[in-house]
Every structure is written in structure tokens, then in C-alpha cells.
CSV table of C-alpha atoms in Angstrom, one decimal:
chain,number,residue,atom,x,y,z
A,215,UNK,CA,-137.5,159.0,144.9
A,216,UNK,CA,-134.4,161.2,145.8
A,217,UNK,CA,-135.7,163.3,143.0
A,218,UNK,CA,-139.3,163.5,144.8
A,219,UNK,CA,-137.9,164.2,148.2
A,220,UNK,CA,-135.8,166.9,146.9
A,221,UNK,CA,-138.7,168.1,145.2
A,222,UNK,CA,-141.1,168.5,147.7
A,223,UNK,CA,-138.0,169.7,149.9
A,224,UNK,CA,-137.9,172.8,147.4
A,225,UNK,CA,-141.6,173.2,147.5
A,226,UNK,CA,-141.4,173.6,151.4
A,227,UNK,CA,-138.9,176.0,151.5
A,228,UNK,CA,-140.8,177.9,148.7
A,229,UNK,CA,-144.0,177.9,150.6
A,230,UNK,CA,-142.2,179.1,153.5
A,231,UNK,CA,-140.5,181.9,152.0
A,232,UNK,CA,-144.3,182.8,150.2
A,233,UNK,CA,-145.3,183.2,153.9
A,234,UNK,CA,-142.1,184.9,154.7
A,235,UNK,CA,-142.8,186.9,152.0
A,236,UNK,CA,-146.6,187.7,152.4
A,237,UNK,CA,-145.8,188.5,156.6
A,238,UNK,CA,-143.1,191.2,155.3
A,239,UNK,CA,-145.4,192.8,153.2
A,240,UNK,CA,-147.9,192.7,155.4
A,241,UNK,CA,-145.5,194.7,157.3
A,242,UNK,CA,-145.1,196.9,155.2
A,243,UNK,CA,-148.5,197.9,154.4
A,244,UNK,CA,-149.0,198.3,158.1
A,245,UNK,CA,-145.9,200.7,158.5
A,246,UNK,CA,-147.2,202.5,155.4
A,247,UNK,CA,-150.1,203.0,157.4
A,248,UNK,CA,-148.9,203.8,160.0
A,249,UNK,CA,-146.8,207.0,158.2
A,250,UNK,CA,-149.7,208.0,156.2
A,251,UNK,CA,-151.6,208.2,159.6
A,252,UNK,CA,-149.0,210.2,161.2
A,253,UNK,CA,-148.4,212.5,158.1
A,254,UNK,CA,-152.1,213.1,158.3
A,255,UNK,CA,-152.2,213.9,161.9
A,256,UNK,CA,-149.5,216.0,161.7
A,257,UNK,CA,-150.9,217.9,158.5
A,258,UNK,CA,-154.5,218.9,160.8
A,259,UNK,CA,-152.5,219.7,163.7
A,260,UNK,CA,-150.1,222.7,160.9
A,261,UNK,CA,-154.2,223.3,159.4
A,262,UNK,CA,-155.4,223.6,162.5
A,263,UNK,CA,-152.0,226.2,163.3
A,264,UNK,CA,-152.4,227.9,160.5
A,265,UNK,CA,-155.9,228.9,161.0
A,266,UNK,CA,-154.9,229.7,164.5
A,267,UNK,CA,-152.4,232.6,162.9
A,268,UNK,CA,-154.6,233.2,160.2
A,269,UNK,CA,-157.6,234.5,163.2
A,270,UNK,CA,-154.5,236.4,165.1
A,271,UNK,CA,-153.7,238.1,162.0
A,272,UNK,CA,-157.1,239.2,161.0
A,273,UNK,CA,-157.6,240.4,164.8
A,274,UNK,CA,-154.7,242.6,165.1
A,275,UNK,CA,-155.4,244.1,160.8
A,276,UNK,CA,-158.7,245.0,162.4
A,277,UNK,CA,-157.2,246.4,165.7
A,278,UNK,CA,-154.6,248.2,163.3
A,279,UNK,CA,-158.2,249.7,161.1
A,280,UNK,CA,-159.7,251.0,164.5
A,281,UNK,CA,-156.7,252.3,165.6
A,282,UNK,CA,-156.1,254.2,162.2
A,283,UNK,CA,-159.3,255.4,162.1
A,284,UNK,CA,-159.5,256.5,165.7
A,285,UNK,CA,-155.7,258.3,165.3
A,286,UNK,CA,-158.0,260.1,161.8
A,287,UNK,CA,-160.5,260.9,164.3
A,288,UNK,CA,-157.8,262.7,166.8
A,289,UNK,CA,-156.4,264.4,163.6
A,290,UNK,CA,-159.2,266.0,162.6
A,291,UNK,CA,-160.1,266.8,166.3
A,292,UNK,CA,-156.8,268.1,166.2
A,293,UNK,CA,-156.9,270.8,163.1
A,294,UNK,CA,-160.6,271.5,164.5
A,295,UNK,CA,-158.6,272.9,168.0
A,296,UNK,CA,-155.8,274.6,166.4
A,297,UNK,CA,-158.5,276.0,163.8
A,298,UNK,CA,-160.5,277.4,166.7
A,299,UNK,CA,-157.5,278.4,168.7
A,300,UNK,CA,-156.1,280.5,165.7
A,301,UNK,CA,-159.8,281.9,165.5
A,302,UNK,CA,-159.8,283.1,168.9
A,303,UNK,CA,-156.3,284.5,168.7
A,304,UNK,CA,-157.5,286.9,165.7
A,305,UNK,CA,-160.4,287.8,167.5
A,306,UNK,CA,-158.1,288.7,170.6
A,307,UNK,CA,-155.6,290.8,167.9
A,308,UNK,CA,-158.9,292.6,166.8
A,309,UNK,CA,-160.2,293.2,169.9
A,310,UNK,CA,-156.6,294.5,171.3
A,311,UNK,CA,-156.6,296.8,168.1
A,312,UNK,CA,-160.4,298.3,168.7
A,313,UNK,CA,-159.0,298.9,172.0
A,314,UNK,CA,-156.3,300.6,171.1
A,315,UNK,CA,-158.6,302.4,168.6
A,316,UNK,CA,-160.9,303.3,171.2
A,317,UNK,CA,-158.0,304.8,173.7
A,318,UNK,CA,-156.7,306.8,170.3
A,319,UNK,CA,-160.3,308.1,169.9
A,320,UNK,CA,-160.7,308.9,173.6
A,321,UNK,CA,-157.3,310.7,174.2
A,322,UNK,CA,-157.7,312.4,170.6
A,323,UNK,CA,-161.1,313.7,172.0
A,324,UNK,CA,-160.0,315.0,175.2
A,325,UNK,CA,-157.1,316.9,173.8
A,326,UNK,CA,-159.5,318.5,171.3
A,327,UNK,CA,-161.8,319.2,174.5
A,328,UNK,CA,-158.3,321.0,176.2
């Protein structure tokens, strides 16, 4: 009988320490679950970042484009201008050289006239 009551003692304390057992890994689980769900949260909200930086940085590349091809615009709006004002200088230098022409001619004429 001391036998028995130590026995069933044994199965007590073993039964207990299964629920012991059971409740800590049913702990466990729940702070397992509780990590994933904050790993997860936290991985959207760096997605979510990400995509965030990945819109800025398309925005200012395509501000960057119009603005290169607006400063190719002004260049070539540029070289047209100092095209023209080049032009216009060589039409001055021949028009101050027909002048000059034309006041040779004149006084080269009047001093055959004299």
C-alpha cells in the first residue's frame, strides 16, 4: 500500500508537471506569435518606406530629365543667339567696309572732278 501511495503520489506530480509543461509551451507559441506578428508589422511598415523612397527617387530622376532637357533647350537657344549675333556683327563689318568703299569712291571722284 506504501508502494501504491507513492505511486500514485509520482503520477500526480507527473500529471502536474504535463500541465506545467503544456501551459509553458503554450506560452511559448503565443510569444512566438507574438514576434512573428511584430516582425511582420515591422517588415510592411520598411515595404511600405521603401516604396515611399522608391516614388521620391523616381520624382526627382524625372525632375533631373526635364531639367536636362530644358538646360539642352537653353543651349541650343544659346548657340542659335550667339550664331545670329556673330551674323549680324559680319554684316555690320561689311556694311562699315562698303561705306568706307563708297566714301573712297566719292572723294576719288571729286578729286578727279578738281
Amino acid at each position: 500500500e506504501r508502494q501504491i501511495s507513492v505511486l500514485e503520489s509520482t503520477v500526480n506530480d507527473l500529471e502536474e508537471g504535463r500541465e506545467e509543461l503544456s501551459a509553458l509551451a503554450e506560452a511559448r507559441e503565443n510569444v512566438l506569435k507574438m514576434e512573428h506578428d511584430a516582425t511582420k508589422s515591422q517588415l510592411q511598415e520598411h515595404i511600405l518606406a521603401n516604396d515611399t523612397l522608391r516614388a521620391q527617387v523616381d520624382t526627382v530622376r524625372s525632375d533631373l530629365t526635364e531639367s536636362q532637357n530644358y538646360v539642352s533647350v537653353l543651349e541650343g537657344e544659346r548657340s542659335a543667339l550667339l550664331q545670329n549675333v556673330e551674323d549680324r556683327r559680319m554684316e555690320v563689318a561689311e556694311a562699315r567696309e562698303n561705306v568706307l568703299k563708297m566714301e573712297h569712291d566719292a572723294t576719288k571722284s571729286q578729286l578727279q572732278e578738281h
